[in-house]
Amino acid sequence: MIQFINVSKKYNRTYALREINLRIEPGEFLYIVGPSGAGKSTLIKLLYRQIRPTSGLIRINKFNLTKMKNRNVPYLRRELGVVFQDFKLLPRLTTYENVAYAMEVTEKRPTIIRNRVMDVLNLVGLASKSRRFPDELSGGEQQRVAIARAIVNRPKIVIADEPTGNLDPQTSAEIINIFENVNRQGTSVIMATHNSEMVNQRPHRLIEVVQGQIVRDENKGAYHHAA
Ligand code: ADP
Ligand code: ADP
């Protein structure tokens, strides 16, 4: 369970988020929408403790992110998988290696690692491209590698910041399918997006952020609020 209580984030003098209250239950699929500069990325960065709130409380499962010391961040990150707009793959590693590299390898036998990596590559439809390097893959394929990497350790929560931002509509549809499959396995999915077509075709819980505040929170909400 994720909880934000009166969370504000200030950069220098400007508030990126102001007094946010939000609760996300295990297994939910949540879209975060809103105009550029509204605070969506700030909300995402707070979730994986890239940044700390200026005030307020953030809890994720047993972790208090507001108080968390930097040395404890890796324990939080074990429960999270993160996917970015620009994929952030390691360019000198193959598909297989990008995913295997992210895997918790401590005390795991090589066959277990190999099986798990190939399982997630099958899940995202990329087993046949396990030996390719990122620059030999399309944008959609690179994003599928990034998703495989994000889920390989079976996180409870997957967080994505504009994951279809660089992809065409057809490819975006494939990517949302994968996120929905991951969600069906019980993993929470939290996705900031500008992709109105995707949001409207695959409705889920939606919050809209405007000028640092949540102005809308709907089950199966449409991208644009019906006036
Ligand atoms: P969104 O993701 O919705 O486009 P952001 O969370 O990136 O919005 O930004 C929210 C506000 O905070 C914007 O006004 C932005 O200019 C500001 N901001 C974001 N990051 C920083 C930063 N590192 N330093 C100063 N201001 C920032
Ligand atoms: P091919 O050998 O025809 O290129 P694949 O790339 O699918 O076929 O790989 C065959 C098997 O080798 C996979 O099932 C996988 O377990 C393993 N494999 C692929 N890439 C690596 C790698 N970089 N390191 C270790 N094992 C790998």
PDB file of C-alpha atoms and ligand atoms in Angstrom:
ATOM      1  CA  MET A   1       0.000   0.000   0.000  1.00  0.00           C
ATOM      2  CA  ILE A   2       1.164   3.508  -0.885  1.00  0.00           C
ATOM      3  CA  GLN A   3       0.158   6.545   1.099  1.00  0.00           C
ATOM      4  CA  PHE A   4       0.888  10.252   0.635  1.00  0.00           C
ATOM      5  CA  ILE A   5      -0.213  12.481   3.524  1.00  0.00           C
ATOM      6  CA  ASN A   6      -0.014  16.255   3.008  1.00  0.00           C
ATOM      7  CA  VAL A   7       3.004  15.892   0.748  1.00  0.00           C
ATOM      8  CA  SER A   8       4.599  19.019  -0.680  1.00  0.00           C
ATOM      9  CA  LYS A   9       7.729  19.380  -2.791  1.00  0.00           C
ATOM     10  CA  LYS A  10       9.384  22.732  -3.317  1.00  0.00           C
ATOM     11  CA  TYR A  11      12.281  23.375  -5.714  1.00  0.00           C
ATOM     12  CA  ASN A  12      13.937  26.617  -4.652  1.00  0.00           C
ATOM     13  CA  ARG A  13      10.915  28.871  -4.232  1.00  0.00           C
ATOM     14  CA  THR A  14       8.331  27.154  -6.461  1.00  0.00           C
ATOM     15  CA  TYR A  15       6.046  24.379  -5.310  1.00  0.00           C
ATOM     16  CA  ALA A  16       6.047  21.428  -7.720  1.00  0.00           C
ATOM     17  CA  LEU A  17       3.533  19.607  -5.492  1.00  0.00           C
ATOM     18  CA  ARG A  18       1.340  21.071  -2.809  1.00  0.00           C
ATOM     19  CA  GLU A  19      -0.354  19.153   0.034  1.00  0.00           C
ATOM     20  CA  ILE A  20      -0.915  15.936  -1.905  1.00  0.00           C
ATOM     21  CA  ASN A  21      -3.049  13.217  -0.300  1.00  0.00           C
ATOM     22  CA  LEU A  22      -3.205   9.912  -2.123  1.00  0.00           C
ATOM     23  CA  ARG A  23      -3.731   6.261  -1.316  1.00  0.00           C
ATOM     24  CA  ILE A  24      -2.961   3.428  -3.741  1.00  0.00           C
ATOM     25  CA  GLU A  25      -3.983  -0.118  -2.846  1.00  0.00           C
ATOM     26  CA  PRO A  26      -2.011  -3.248  -3.791  1.00  0.00           C
ATOM     27  CA  GLY A  27      -2.819  -4.409  -7.311  1.00  0.00           C
ATOM     28  CA  GLU A  28      -4.174  -1.087  -8.576  1.00  0.00           C
ATOM     29  CA  PHE A  29      -3.480   0.339 -12.028  1.00  0.00           C
ATOM     30  CA  LEU A  30      -3.167   4.117 -11.796  1.00  0.00           C
ATOM     31  CA  TYR A  31      -2.617   6.707 -14.517  1.00  0.00           C
ATOM     32  CA  ILE A  32      -1.218  10.109 -13.603  1.00  0.00           C
ATOM     33  CA  VAL A  33      -2.159  12.753 -16.192  1.00  0.00           C
ATOM     34  CA  GLY A  34      -1.929  16.524 -16.394  1.00  0.00           C
ATOM     35  CA  PRO A  35      -0.245  19.304 -18.381  1.00  0.00           C
ATOM     36  CA  SER A  36       3.531  19.741 -18.671  1.00  0.00           C
ATOM     37  CA  GLY A  37       4.999  21.152 -15.491  1.00  0.00           C
ATOM     38  CA  ALA A  38       2.040  19.986 -13.388  1.00  0.00           C
ATOM     39  CA  GLY A  39       4.199  17.846 -11.070  1.00  0.00           C
ATOM     40  CA  LYS A  40       3.758  14.329 -12.494  1.00  0.00           C
ATOM     41  CA  SER A  41       7.471  13.515 -12.707  1.00  0.00           C
ATOM     42  CA  THR A  42       8.003  14.948  -9.255  1.00  0.00           C
ATOM     43  CA  LEU A  43       5.328  12.573  -7.919  1.00  0.00           C
ATOM     44  CA  ILE A  44       7.026   9.641  -9.682  1.00  0.00           C
ATOM     45  CA  LYS A  45      10.473  10.640  -8.364  1.00  0.00           C
ATOM     46  CA  LEU A  46       9.115  10.848  -4.821  1.00  0.00           C
ATOM     47  CA  LEU A  47       7.772   7.284  -5.189  1.00  0.00           C
ATOM     48  CA  TYR A  48      11.142   5.719  -5.907  1.00  0.00           C
ATOM     49  CA  ARG A  49      12.925   8.053  -3.488  1.00  0.00           C
ATOM     50  CA  GLN A  50      14.918   9.826  -6.180  1.00  0.00           C
ATOM     51  CA  ILE A  51      13.929  12.944  -4.234  1.00  0.00           C
ATOM     52  CA  ARG A  52      12.476  13.615  -0.769  1.00  0.00           C
ATOM     53  CA  PRO A  53       9.372  15.641   0.015  1.00  0.00           C
ATOM     54  CA  THR A  54       9.815  19.114   1.493  1.00  0.00           C
ATOM     55  CA  SER A  55       7.046  18.234   3.959  1.00  0.00           C
ATOM     56  CA  GLY A  56       4.500  15.502   4.552  1.00  0.00           C
ATOM     57  CA  LEU A  57       4.629  11.734   4.859  1.00  0.00           C
ATOM     58  CA  ILE A  58       5.134   9.090   2.164  1.00  0.00           C
ATOM     59  CA  ARG A  59       4.736   5.432   3.031  1.00  0.00           C
ATOM     60  CA  ILE A  60       5.251   2.471   0.688  1.00  0.00           C
ATOM     61  CA  ASN A  61       4.499  -0.866   2.333  1.00  0.00           C
ATOM     62  CA  LYS A  62       6.719  -0.994   5.420  1.00  0.00           C
ATOM     63  CA  PHE A  63       8.887   1.947   4.368  1.00  0.00           C
ATOM     64  CA  ASN A  64       8.621   5.546   5.511  1.00  0.00           C
ATOM     65  CA  LEU A  65      10.222   7.398   2.584  1.00  0.00           C
ATOM     66  CA  THR A  66      10.274  10.750   4.338  1.00  0.00           C
ATOM     67  CA  LYS A  67      12.578   9.484   7.071  1.00  0.00           C
ATOM     68  CA  MET A  68      14.462   6.887   5.047  1.00  0.00           C
ATOM     69  CA  LYS A  69      18.245   7.171   5.075  1.00  0.00           C
ATOM     70  CA  ASN A  70      20.030   6.963   1.735  1.00  0.00           C
ATOM     71  CA  ARG A  71      21.709   3.704   2.716  1.00  0.00           C
ATOM     72  CA  ASN A  72      18.295   2.064   3.084  1.00  0.00           C
ATOM     73  CA  VAL A  73      17.008   3.125  -0.354  1.00  0.00           C
ATOM     74  CA  PRO A  74      18.141  -0.164  -1.976  1.00  0.00           C
ATOM     75  CA  TYR A  75      15.701  -2.086   0.268  1.00  0.00           C
ATOM     76  CA  LEU A  76      12.832   0.088  -0.993  1.00  0.00           C
ATOM     77  CA  ARG A  77      13.960  -0.260  -4.617  1.00  0.00           C
ATOM     78  CA  ARG A  78      13.762  -4.057  -4.326  1.00  0.00           C
ATOM     79  CA  GLU A  79       9.996  -3.683  -4.099  1.00  0.00           C
ATOM     80  CA  LEU A  80       9.852  -1.354  -7.113  1.00  0.00           C
ATOM     81  CA  GLY A  81      10.448  -1.637 -10.842  1.00  0.00           C
ATOM     82  CA  VAL A  82      10.935   1.641 -12.728  1.00  0.00           C
ATOM     83  CA  VAL A  83      10.471   2.297 -16.468  1.00  0.00           C
ATOM     84  CA  PHE A  84      11.446   5.569 -18.179  1.00  0.00           C
ATOM     85  CA  GLN A  85      10.498   7.314 -21.420  1.00  0.00           C
ATOM     86  CA  ASP A  86      14.050   7.013 -22.773  1.00  0.00           C
ATOM     87  CA  PHE A  87      14.463   3.329 -21.715  1.00  0.00           C
ATOM     88  CA  LYS A  88      17.851   3.823 -19.998  1.00  0.00           C
ATOM     89  CA  LEU A  89      19.306   0.512 -21.183  1.00  0.00           C
ATOM     90  CA  LEU A  90      23.019  -0.195 -20.872  1.00  0.00           C
ATOM     91  CA  PRO A  91      24.244   0.187 -24.489  1.00  0.00           C
ATOM     92  CA  ARG A  92      27.136  -2.280 -24.284  1.00  0.00           C
ATOM     93  CA  LEU A  93      25.007  -5.103 -22.892  1.00  0.00           C
ATOM     94  CA  THR A  94      22.690  -7.387 -24.873  1.00  0.00           C
ATOM     95  CA  THR A  95      18.974  -7.736 -24.188  1.00  0.00           C
ATOM     96  CA  TYR A  96      19.681 -10.807 -22.076  1.00  0.00           C
ATOM     97  CA  GLU A  97      22.492  -9.103 -20.191  1.00  0.00           C
ATOM     98  CA  ASN A  98      20.508  -5.904 -19.506  1.00  0.00           C
ATOM     99  CA  VAL A  99      17.858  -7.980 -17.759  1.00  0.00           C
ATOM    100  CA  ALA A 100      20.246 -10.403 -16.025  1.00  0.00           C
ATOM    101  CA  TYR A 101      22.358  -7.502 -14.763  1.00  0.00           C
ATOM    102  CA  ALA A 102      19.357  -6.097 -12.904  1.00  0.00           C
ATOM    103  CA  MET A 103      18.542  -9.398 -11.267  1.00  0.00           C
ATOM    104  CA  GLU A 104      19.217 -10.009  -7.615  1.00  0.00           C
ATOM    105  CA  VAL A 105      21.945 -12.581  -8.107  1.00  0.00           C
ATOM    106  CA  THR A 106      22.881 -13.214  -4.519  1.00  0.00           C
ATOM    107  CA  GLU A 107      22.525 -16.899  -3.657  1.00  0.00           C
ATOM    108  CA  LYS A 108      20.811 -17.704  -6.953  1.00  0.00           C
ATOM    109  CA  ARG A 109      22.142 -20.527  -9.088  1.00  0.00           C
ATOM    110  CA  PRO A 110      23.054 -19.683 -12.699  1.00  0.00           C
ATOM    111  CA  THR A 111      20.285 -21.923 -14.086  1.00  0.00           C
ATOM    112  CA  ILE A 112      17.696 -20.112 -11.933  1.00  0.00           C
ATOM    113  CA  ILE A 113      18.917 -16.759 -13.210  1.00  0.00           C
ATOM    114  CA  ARG A 114      18.896 -17.959 -16.835  1.00  0.00           C
ATOM    115  CA  ASN A 115      15.402 -19.407 -16.531  1.00  0.00           C
ATOM    116  CA  ARG A 116      13.988 -16.303 -14.895  1.00  0.00           C
ATOM    117  CA  VAL A 117      15.585 -13.959 -17.454  1.00  0.00           C
ATOM    118  CA  MET A 118      14.288 -16.039 -20.375  1.00  0.00           C
ATOM    119  CA  ASP A 119      10.846 -16.255 -18.737  1.00  0.00           C
ATOM    120  CA  VAL A 120      10.504 -12.473 -18.550  1.00  0.00           C
ATOM    121  CA  LEU A 121      11.902 -12.086 -22.088  1.00  0.00           C
ATOM    122  CA  ASN A 122       9.209 -14.520 -23.248  1.00  0.00           C
ATOM    123  CA  LEU A 123       6.621 -12.521 -21.326  1.00  0.00           C
ATOM    124  CA  VAL A 124       7.543  -9.349 -23.236  1.00  0.00           C
ATOM    125  CA  GLY A 125       7.956 -11.243 -26.543  1.00  0.00           C
ATOM    126  CA  LEU A 126      11.696 -10.722 -26.895  1.00  0.00           C
ATOM    127  CA  ALA A 127      13.221 -14.157 -26.280  1.00  0.00           C
ATOM    128  CA  SER A 128      14.297 -14.356 -29.934  1.00  0.00           C
ATOM    129  CA  LYS A 129      16.245 -11.095 -29.576  1.00  0.00           C
ATOM    130  CA  SER A 130      18.137 -11.957 -26.402  1.00  0.00           C
ATOM    131  CA  ARG A 131      21.520 -11.498 -28.105  1.00  0.00           C
ATOM    132  CA  ARG A 132      20.785  -8.147 -29.714  1.00  0.00           C
ATOM    133  CA  PHE A 133      22.240  -4.895 -28.451  1.00  0.00           C
ATOM    134  CA  PRO A 134      19.948  -1.931 -27.718  1.00  0.00           C
ATOM    135  CA  ASP A 135      20.955  -0.091 -30.915  1.00  0.00           C
ATOM    136  CA  GLU A 136      19.846  -3.149 -32.907  1.00  0.00           C
ATOM    137  CA  LEU A 137      16.320  -2.923 -31.481  1.00  0.00           C
ATOM    138  CA  SER A 138      13.333  -0.698 -32.310  1.00  0.00           C
ATOM    139  CA  GLY A 139      12.065   1.781 -29.725  1.00  0.00           C
ATOM    140  CA  GLY A 140       9.208  -0.518 -28.774  1.00  0.00           C
ATOM    141  CA  GLU A 141      11.594  -3.456 -28.375  1.00  0.00           C
ATOM    142  CA  GLN A 142      13.944  -1.379 -26.232  1.00  0.00           C
ATOM    143  CA  GLN A 143      11.027  -0.410 -24.018  1.00  0.00           C
ATOM    144  CA  ARG A 144      10.070  -4.096 -23.710  1.00  0.00           C
ATOM    145  CA  VAL A 145      13.622  -4.856 -22.532  1.00  0.00           C
ATOM    146  CA  ALA A 146      13.261  -2.065 -19.992  1.00  0.00           C
ATOM    147  CA  ILE A 147       9.978  -3.561 -18.758  1.00  0.00           C
ATOM    148  CA  ALA A 148      11.557  -7.031 -18.539  1.00  0.00           C
ATOM    149  CA  ARG A 149      14.348  -5.511 -16.466  1.00  0.00           C
ATOM    150  CA  ALA A 150      11.832  -3.737 -14.235  1.00  0.00           C
ATOM    151  CA  ILE A 151       9.866  -6.923 -13.461  1.00  0.00           C
ATOM    152  CA  VAL A 152      12.631  -9.529 -13.296  1.00  0.00           C
ATOM    153  CA  ASN A 153      12.849  -9.319  -9.489  1.00  0.00           C
ATOM    154  CA  ARG A 154       9.048  -9.648  -9.106  1.00  0.00           C
ATOM    155  CA  PRO A 155       8.492  -6.168  -7.629  1.00  0.00           C
ATOM    156  CA  LYS A 156       5.201  -5.383  -5.909  1.00  0.00           C
ATOM    157  CA  ILE A 157       4.953  -2.046  -7.727  1.00  0.00           C
ATOM    158  CA  VAL A 158       5.959  -0.957 -11.235  1.00  0.00           C
ATOM    159  CA  ILE A 159       6.358   2.781 -11.798  1.00  0.00           C
ATOM    160  CA  ALA A 160       6.552   4.238 -15.304  1.00  0.00           C
ATOM    161  CA  ASP A 161       7.209   7.843 -16.360  1.00  0.00           C
ATOM    162  CA  GLU A 162       5.885   8.468 -19.906  1.00  0.00           C
ATOM    163  CA  PRO A 163       6.753   4.926 -21.070  1.00  0.00           C
ATOM    164  CA  THR A 164       5.085   5.431 -24.477  1.00  0.00           C
ATOM    165  CA  GLY A 165       6.328   8.999 -24.946  1.00  0.00           C
ATOM    166  CA  ASN A 166       8.729   8.042 -27.751  1.00  0.00           C
ATOM    167  CA  LEU A 167       6.562   5.357 -29.362  1.00  0.00           C
ATOM    168  CA  ASP A 168       3.952   5.298 -32.153  1.00  0.00           C
ATOM    169  CA  PRO A 169       0.323   4.335 -31.383  1.00  0.00           C
ATOM    170  CA  GLN A 170       0.635   0.698 -32.511  1.00  0.00           C
ATOM    171  CA  THR A 171       3.763   0.184 -30.416  1.00  0.00           C
ATOM    172  CA  SER A 172       2.186   2.009 -27.478  1.00  0.00           C
ATOM    173  CA  ALA A 173      -0.717  -0.462 -27.597  1.00  0.00           C
ATOM    174  CA  GLU A 174       1.749  -3.367 -27.324  1.00  0.00           C
ATOM    175  CA  ILE A 175       3.427  -1.711 -24.360  1.00  0.00           C
ATOM    176  CA  ILE A 176       0.159  -1.086 -22.509  1.00  0.00           C
ATOM    177  CA  ASN A 177      -0.769  -4.748 -23.090  1.00  0.00           C
ATOM    178  CA  ILE A 178       2.392  -5.768 -21.285  1.00  0.00           C
ATOM    179  CA  PHE A 179       1.706  -3.425 -18.362  1.00  0.00           C
ATOM    180  CA  GLU A 180      -1.848  -4.786 -18.122  1.00  0.00           C
ATOM    181  CA  ASN A 181      -0.509  -8.363 -18.080  1.00  0.00           C
ATOM    182  CA  VAL A 182       1.939  -7.425 -15.329  1.00  0.00           C
ATOM    183  CA  ASN A 183      -0.935  -5.824 -13.391  1.00  0.00           C
ATOM    184  CA  ARG A 184      -3.075  -8.965 -13.787  1.00  0.00           C
ATOM    185  CA  GLN A 185      -0.368 -10.923 -11.975  1.00  0.00           C
ATOM    186  CA  GLY A 186      -1.088  -8.706  -8.953  1.00  0.00           C
ATOM    187  CA  THR A 187       1.605  -6.050  -9.405  1.00  0.00           C
ATOM    188  CA  SER A 188       0.544  -2.435  -8.899  1.00  0.00           C
ATOM    189  CA  VAL A 189       1.208  -0.245 -11.951  1.00  0.00           C
ATOM    190  CA  ILE A 190       1.581   3.531 -11.662  1.00  0.00           C
ATOM    191  CA  MET A 191       2.071   5.380 -14.937  1.00  0.00           C
ATOM    192  CA  ALA A 192       2.486   9.090 -15.699  1.00  0.00           C
ATOM    193  CA  THR A 193       1.415   9.681 -19.287  1.00  0.00           C
ATOM    194  CA  HIS A 194       0.349  12.179 -21.958  1.00  0.00           C
ATOM    195  CA  ASN A 195      -1.014   9.393 -24.131  1.00  0.00           C
ATOM    196  CA  SER A 196      -4.704  10.311 -24.213  1.00  0.00           C
ATOM    197  CA  GLU A 197      -5.581   7.665 -26.798  1.00  0.00           C
ATOM    198  CA  MET A 198      -4.129   4.894 -24.616  1.00  0.00           C
ATOM    199  CA  VAL A 199      -5.790   6.200 -21.447  1.00  0.00           C
ATOM    200  CA  ASN A 200      -9.187   6.383 -23.134  1.00  0.00           C
ATOM    201  CA  GLN A 201      -8.917   2.987 -24.820  1.00  0.00           C
ATOM    202  CA  ARG A 202      -7.645   1.204 -21.683  1.00  0.00           C
ATOM    203  CA  PRO A 203      -9.300   3.022 -18.803  1.00  0.00           C
ATOM    204  CA  HIS A 204      -8.028   2.527 -15.259  1.00  0.00           C
ATOM    205  CA  ARG A 205      -8.024   4.648 -12.140  1.00  0.00           C
ATOM    206  CA  LEU A 206      -6.837   8.099 -13.131  1.00  0.00           C
ATOM    207  CA  ILE A 207      -5.603  11.092 -11.184  1.00  0.00           C
ATOM    208  CA  GLU A 208      -5.121  14.467 -12.840  1.00  0.00           C
ATOM    209  CA  VAL A 209      -2.466  16.793 -11.471  1.00  0.00           C
ATOM    210  CA  VAL A 210      -2.664  20.515 -12.233  1.00  0.00           C
ATOM    211  CA  GLN A 211      -0.271  23.069 -10.734  1.00  0.00           C
ATOM    212  CA  GLY A 212       0.929  20.627  -8.113  1.00  0.00           C
ATOM    213  CA  GLN A 213      -2.473  19.494  -6.897  1.00  0.00           C
ATOM    214  CA  ILE A 214      -4.713  16.501  -7.569  1.00  0.00           C
ATOM    215  CA  VAL A 215      -7.800  17.958  -9.212  1.00  0.00           C
ATOM    216  CA  ARG A 216      -9.443  14.671 -10.178  1.00  0.00           C
ATOM    217  CA  ASP A 217      -9.368  11.042  -8.991  1.00  0.00           C
ATOM    218  CA  GLU A 218     -11.670   8.686 -10.905  1.00  0.00           C
ATOM    219  CA  ASN A 219     -12.120   4.986 -11.507  1.00  0.00           C
ATOM    220  CA  LYS A 220     -11.770   4.383 -15.253  1.00  0.00           C
ATOM    221  CA  GLY A 221     -11.399   8.116 -15.825  1.00  0.00           C
ATOM    222  CA  ALA A 222     -11.109   9.596 -19.313  1.00  0.00           C
ATOM    223  CA  TYR A 223      -8.034  11.641 -20.225  1.00  0.00           C
ATOM    224  CA  HIS A 224      -9.994  14.864 -20.538  1.00  0.00           C
ATOM    225  CA  HIS A 225     -12.549  15.590 -17.898  1.00  0.00           C
ATOM    226  CA  ALA A 226     -16.070  15.571 -19.303  1.00  0.00           C
ATOM    227  CA  ALA A 227     -17.258  19.097 -18.498  1.00  0.00           C
TER     228      ALA A 227
HETATM  229  P1  ADP B   1       5.570  17.265 -15.126  1.00  0.00           P
HETATM  230  O1  ADP B   1       6.245  15.946 -14.974  1.00  0.00           O
HETATM  231  O2  ADP B   1       4.113  17.215 -14.842  1.00  0.00           O
HETATM  232  O3  ADP B   1       5.862  17.916 -16.449  1.00  0.00           O
HETATM  233  P2  ADP B   1       7.477  18.158 -13.132  1.00  0.00           P
HETATM  234  O4  ADP B   1       7.243  17.352 -11.922  1.00  0.00           O
HETATM  235  O5  ADP B   1       8.640  17.789 -13.990  1.00  0.00           O
HETATM  236  O6  ADP B   1       6.148  18.243 -14.003  1.00  0.00           O
HETATM  237  O7  ADP B   1       7.681  19.689 -12.731  1.00  0.00           O
HETATM  238  C1  ADP B   1       6.795  20.366 -11.833  1.00  0.00           C
HETATM  239  C2  ADP B   1       7.327  21.795 -11.606  1.00  0.00           C
HETATM  240  O8  ADP B   1       8.549  21.753 -10.897  1.00  0.00           O
HETATM  241  C3  ADP B   1       7.606  22.569 -12.887  1.00  0.00           C
HETATM  242  O9  ADP B   1       7.274  23.904 -12.669  1.00  0.00           O
HETATM  243  C4  ADP B   1       9.090  22.416 -13.072  1.00  0.00           C
HETATM  244  O10 ADP B   1       9.637  23.486 -13.779  1.00  0.00           O
HETATM  245  C5  ADP B   1       9.588  22.371 -11.645  1.00  0.00           C
HETATM  246  N1  ADP B   1      10.821  21.552 -11.493  1.00  0.00           N
HETATM  247  C6  ADP B   1      10.924  20.228 -11.775  1.00  0.00           C
HETATM  248  N2  ADP B   1      12.161  19.789 -11.484  1.00  0.00           N
HETATM  249  C7  ADP B   1      12.847  20.849 -11.011  1.00  0.00           C
HETATM  250  C8  ADP B   1      14.183  21.055 -10.532  1.00  0.00           C
HETATM  251  N3  ADP B   1      15.056  20.039 -10.460  1.00  0.00           N
HETATM  252  N4  ADP B   1      14.534  22.288 -10.138  1.00  0.00           N
HETATM  253  C9  ADP B   1      13.654  23.309 -10.179  1.00  0.00           C
HETATM  254  N5  ADP B   1      12.383  23.200 -10.608  1.00  0.00           N
HETATM  255  C10 ADP B   1      11.986  21.989 -11.021  1.00  0.00           C
HETATM  256  P1  ADP B   2      20.400 -18.145 -30.518  1.00  0.00           P
HETATM  257  O1  ADP B   2      21.479 -18.934 -29.837  1.00  0.00           O
HETATM  258  O2  ADP B   2      19.775 -18.871 -31.657  1.00  0.00           O
HETATM  259  O3  ADP B   2      20.796 -16.755 -30.843  1.00  0.00           O
HETATM  260  P2  ADP B   2      18.938 -17.133 -28.199  1.00  0.00           P
HETATM  261  O4  ADP B   2      19.579 -15.816 -28.382  1.00  0.00           O
HETATM  262  O5  ADP B   2      17.481 -17.172 -27.950  1.00  0.00           O
HETATM  263  O6  ADP B   2      19.198 -18.082 -29.475  1.00  0.00           O
HETATM  264  O7  ADP B   2      19.665 -17.891 -26.985  1.00  0.00           O
HETATM  265  C1  ADP B   2      19.545 -19.285 -26.765  1.00  0.00           C
HETATM  266  C2  ADP B   2      19.699 -19.534 -25.272  1.00  0.00           C
HETATM  267  O8  ADP B   2      20.918 -18.995 -24.774  1.00  0.00           O
HETATM  268  C3  ADP B   2      18.590 -18.850 -24.499  1.00  0.00           C
HETATM  269  O9  ADP B   2      17.591 -19.774 -24.155  1.00  0.00           O
HETATM  270  C4  ADP B   2      19.242 -18.272 -23.267  1.00  0.00           C
HETATM  271  O10 ADP B   2      18.976 -19.079 -22.142  1.00  0.00           O
HETATM  272  C5  ADP B   2      20.711 -18.315 -23.552  1.00  0.00           C
HETATM  273  N1  ADP B   2      21.289 -16.981 -23.674  1.00  0.00           N
HETATM  274  C6  ADP B   2      21.007 -16.032 -24.572  1.00  0.00           C
HETATM  275  N2  ADP B   2      21.748 -14.937 -24.413  1.00  0.00           N
HETATM  276  C7  ADP B   2      22.563 -15.204 -23.354  1.00  0.00           C
HETATM  277  C8  ADP B   2      23.597 -14.478 -22.686  1.00  0.00           C
HETATM  278  N3  ADP B   2      23.987 -13.242 -23.054  1.00  0.00           N
HETATM  279  N4  ADP B   2      24.214 -15.060 -21.631  1.00  0.00           N
HETATM  280  C9  ADP B   2      23.830 -16.272 -21.239  1.00  0.00           C
HETATM  281  N5  ADP B   2      22.894 -17.032 -21.840  1.00  0.00           N
HETATM  282  C10 ADP B   2      22.265 -16.497 -22.886  1.00  0.00           C
END
